Amino acid sequence: KSSGGSGSGSGGSKKTGKQEDVIELTDSIFNKEVLDSKDMWLVEFYAPWCGHCKKLAPEWASAATTLKGKVKLGAVDATQFGELAQRYGVRGYPTIKYFPAGAKLDA
């Protein structure tokens, strides 16, 4: 697997993340999946038209695949679920919120 060079691992290498490892969250399942869960979560609030969000998507999928079993990564379309985004103080896109493992307090 060694290819020589600096071995930095970045730049030009294809991301191996699977989009299905990112859990698509909606207002109807957010509490059950995230707040009622004992798992640690990172949740991205995004807008489909947002350029930075589109650029983050493959990286977010790669992180979800890499961290599978340790941290759950979710995504909320903040344009569809604005009340949820507002509850967590989302003011720009993308916004990533951390929800620690164990019991979580609602916003």
PDB file of C-alpha atoms in Angstrom:
ATOM      1  CA  LYS A   1       0.000   0.000   0.000  1.00  0.00           C
ATOM      2  CA  SER A   2       3.002   2.318   0.259  1.00  0.00           C
ATOM      3  CA  SER A   3       3.418   4.620  -2.688  1.00  0.00           C
ATOM      4  CA  GLY A   4       6.402   6.607  -1.498  1.00  0.00           C
ATOM      5  CA  GLY A   5       6.322  10.383  -1.239  1.00  0.00           C
ATOM      6  CA  SER A   6       5.392  12.350   1.834  1.00  0.00           C
ATOM      7  CA  GLY A   7       2.479  10.135   2.837  1.00  0.00           C
ATOM      8  CA  SER A   8       0.368  13.114   3.820  1.00  0.00           C
ATOM      9  CA  GLY A   9      -2.765  11.323   2.639  1.00  0.00           C
ATOM     10  CA  SER A  10      -4.372  14.448   1.246  1.00  0.00           C
ATOM     11  CA  GLY A  11      -4.570  16.057  -2.140  1.00  0.00           C
ATOM     12  CA  GLY A  12      -5.806  14.158  -5.135  1.00  0.00           C
ATOM     13  CA  SER A  13      -6.803  10.975  -3.349  1.00  0.00           C
ATOM     14  CA  LYS A  14     -10.386   9.857  -3.884  1.00  0.00           C
ATOM     15  CA  LYS A  15     -12.672   9.977  -0.870  1.00  0.00           C
ATOM     16  CA  THR A  16     -13.992   6.584   0.100  1.00  0.00           C
ATOM     17  CA  GLY A  17     -16.969   7.734   2.166  1.00  0.00           C
ATOM     18  CA  LYS A  18     -20.421   6.353   1.561  1.00  0.00           C
ATOM     19  CA  GLN A  19     -23.247   8.885   1.454  1.00  0.00           C
ATOM     20  CA  GLU A  20     -25.534   6.294   3.087  1.00  0.00           C
ATOM     21  CA  ASP A  21     -23.354   6.439   6.225  1.00  0.00           C
ATOM     22  CA  VAL A  22     -24.622  10.002   6.740  1.00  0.00           C
ATOM     23  CA  ILE A  23     -28.003   9.773   8.452  1.00  0.00           C
ATOM     24  CA  GLU A  24     -30.533  12.127   6.879  1.00  0.00           C
ATOM     25  CA  LEU A  25     -32.455  13.694   9.765  1.00  0.00           C
ATOM     26  CA  THR A  26     -35.906  15.293   9.723  1.00  0.00           C
ATOM     27  CA  ASP A  27     -37.862  17.128  12.397  1.00  0.00           C
ATOM     28  CA  SER A  28     -39.992  14.003  12.959  1.00  0.00           C
ATOM     29  CA  ILE A  29     -37.032  11.719  13.787  1.00  0.00           C
ATOM     30  CA  PHE A  30     -34.454  14.163  15.196  1.00  0.00           C
ATOM     31  CA  ASN A  31     -35.411  13.754  18.866  1.00  0.00           C
ATOM     32  CA  LYS A  32     -35.560   9.954  18.668  1.00  0.00           C
ATOM     33  CA  GLU A  33     -32.373   9.542  16.629  1.00  0.00           C
ATOM     34  CA  VAL A  34     -30.176  12.222  18.221  1.00  0.00           C
ATOM     35  CA  LEU A  35     -31.522  13.492  21.549  1.00  0.00           C
ATOM     36  CA  ASP A  36     -32.862  10.151  22.853  1.00  0.00           C
ATOM     37  CA  SER A  37     -29.734   8.335  21.700  1.00  0.00           C
ATOM     38  CA  LYS A  38     -26.787   7.413  23.932  1.00  0.00           C
ATOM     39  CA  ASP A  39     -24.494   7.900  20.919  1.00  0.00           C
ATOM     40  CA  MET A  40     -22.249  10.863  20.147  1.00  0.00           C
ATOM     41  CA  TRP A  41     -23.500  12.847  17.136  1.00  0.00           C
ATOM     42  CA  LEU A  42     -22.178  15.454  14.734  1.00  0.00           C
ATOM     43  CA  VAL A  43     -25.034  17.028  12.811  1.00  0.00           C
ATOM     44  CA  GLU A  44     -24.592  19.199   9.738  1.00  0.00           C
ATOM     45  CA  PHE A  45     -27.318  21.749   9.015  1.00  0.00           C
ATOM     46  CA  TYR A  46     -27.123  22.526   5.285  1.00  0.00           C
ATOM     47  CA  ALA A  47     -28.930  24.157   2.392  1.00  0.00           C
ATOM     48  CA  PRO A  48     -29.098  22.301  -0.953  1.00  0.00           C
ATOM     49  CA  TRP A  49     -28.092  25.445  -2.900  1.00  0.00           C
ATOM     50  CA  CYS A  50     -25.089  26.224  -0.648  1.00  0.00           C
ATOM     51  CA  GLY A  51     -21.727  25.891  -2.429  1.00  0.00           C
ATOM     52  CA  HIS A  52     -19.764  25.281   0.783  1.00  0.00           C
ATOM     53  CA  CYS A  53     -22.273  22.577   1.760  1.00  0.00           C
ATOM     54  CA  LYS A  54     -21.856  20.852  -1.614  1.00  0.00           C
ATOM     55  CA  LYS A  55     -18.084  20.962  -1.182  1.00  0.00           C
ATOM     56  CA  LEU A  56     -18.371  19.515   2.334  1.00  0.00           C
ATOM     57  CA  ALA A  57     -20.659  16.620   1.287  1.00  0.00           C
ATOM     58  CA  PRO A  58     -17.947  14.121   0.168  1.00  0.00           C
ATOM     59  CA  GLU A  59     -15.802  14.986   3.197  1.00  0.00           C
ATOM     60  CA  TRP A  60     -18.803  14.544   5.507  1.00  0.00           C
ATOM     61  CA  ALA A  61     -19.554  11.145   3.924  1.00  0.00           C
ATOM     62  CA  SER A  62     -15.906  10.134   4.295  1.00  0.00           C
ATOM     63  CA  ALA A  63     -15.929  11.143   7.972  1.00  0.00           C
ATOM     64  CA  ALA A  64     -19.189   9.236   8.511  1.00  0.00           C
ATOM     65  CA  THR A  65     -17.661   6.096   7.023  1.00  0.00           C
ATOM     66  CA  THR A  66     -14.388   6.491   8.938  1.00  0.00           C
ATOM     67  CA  LEU A  67     -16.098   7.182  12.276  1.00  0.00           C
ATOM     68  CA  LYS A  68     -18.836   4.555  11.886  1.00  0.00           C
ATOM     69  CA  GLY A  69     -19.358   2.787  15.213  1.00  0.00           C
ATOM     70  CA  LYS A  70     -17.739   5.663  17.154  1.00  0.00           C
ATOM     71  CA  VAL A  71     -19.623   8.826  16.186  1.00  0.00           C
ATOM     72  CA  LYS A  72     -22.824   9.160  14.181  1.00  0.00           C
ATOM     73  CA  LEU A  73     -22.909  11.844  11.496  1.00  0.00           C
ATOM     74  CA  GLY A  74     -26.217  13.283  10.449  1.00  0.00           C
ATOM     75  CA  ALA A  75     -27.466  15.954   8.076  1.00  0.00           C
ATOM     76  CA  VAL A  76     -30.485  18.240   8.279  1.00  0.00           C
ATOM     77  CA  ASP A  77     -31.777  20.179   5.277  1.00  0.00           C
ATOM     78  CA  ALA A  78     -32.263  23.480   7.091  1.00  0.00           C
ATOM     79  CA  THR A  79     -34.354  24.892   4.237  1.00  0.00           C
ATOM     80  CA  GLN A  80     -36.895  22.099   4.722  1.00  0.00           C
ATOM     81  CA  PHE A  81     -36.693  21.913   8.505  1.00  0.00           C
ATOM     82  CA  GLY A  82     -36.217  25.563   9.422  1.00  0.00           C
ATOM     83  CA  GLU A  83     -37.797  25.217  12.846  1.00  0.00           C
ATOM     84  CA  LEU A  84     -35.202  22.591  13.771  1.00  0.00           C
ATOM     85  CA  ALA A  85     -32.378  24.787  12.472  1.00  0.00           C
ATOM     86  CA  GLN A  86     -33.774  27.761  14.391  1.00  0.00           C
ATOM     87  CA  ARG A  87     -33.976  25.695  17.598  1.00  0.00           C
ATOM     88  CA  TYR A  88     -30.203  25.152  17.398  1.00  0.00           C
ATOM     89  CA  GLY A  89     -29.308  28.714  16.417  1.00  0.00           C
ATOM     90  CA  VAL A  90     -28.285  27.957  12.841  1.00  0.00           C
ATOM     91  CA  ARG A  91     -27.566  31.253  11.094  1.00  0.00           C
ATOM     92  CA  GLY A  92     -25.407  30.171   8.162  1.00  0.00           C
ATOM     93  CA  TYR A  93     -24.596  27.097   6.119  1.00  0.00           C
ATOM     94  CA  PRO A  94     -23.100  24.688   6.704  1.00  0.00           C
ATOM     95  CA  THR A  95     -23.354  24.646  10.504  1.00  0.00           C
ATOM     96  CA  ILE A  96     -22.110  21.613  12.406  1.00  0.00           C
ATOM     97  CA  LYS A  97     -23.454  20.923  15.896  1.00  0.00           C
ATOM     98  CA  TYR A  98     -22.005  18.470  18.404  1.00  0.00           C
ATOM     99  CA  PHE A  99     -24.269  16.344  20.580  1.00  0.00           C
ATOM    100  CA  PRO A 100     -22.261  14.429  23.224  1.00  0.00           C
ATOM    101  CA  ALA A 101     -22.757  10.780  24.108  1.00  0.00           C
ATOM    102  CA  GLY A 102     -25.255  10.046  26.858  1.00  0.00           C
ATOM    103  CA  ALA A 103     -28.350  11.954  27.929  1.00  0.00           C
ATOM    104  CA  LYS A 104     -28.826  15.184  25.998  1.00  0.00           C
ATOM    105  CA  LEU A 105     -30.709  18.304  26.924  1.00  0.00           C
ATOM    106  CA  ASP A 106     -33.041  19.804  24.377  1.00  0.00           C
ATOM    107  CA  ALA A 107     -32.165  23.310  23.177  1.00  0.00           C
TER     108      ALA A 107
END
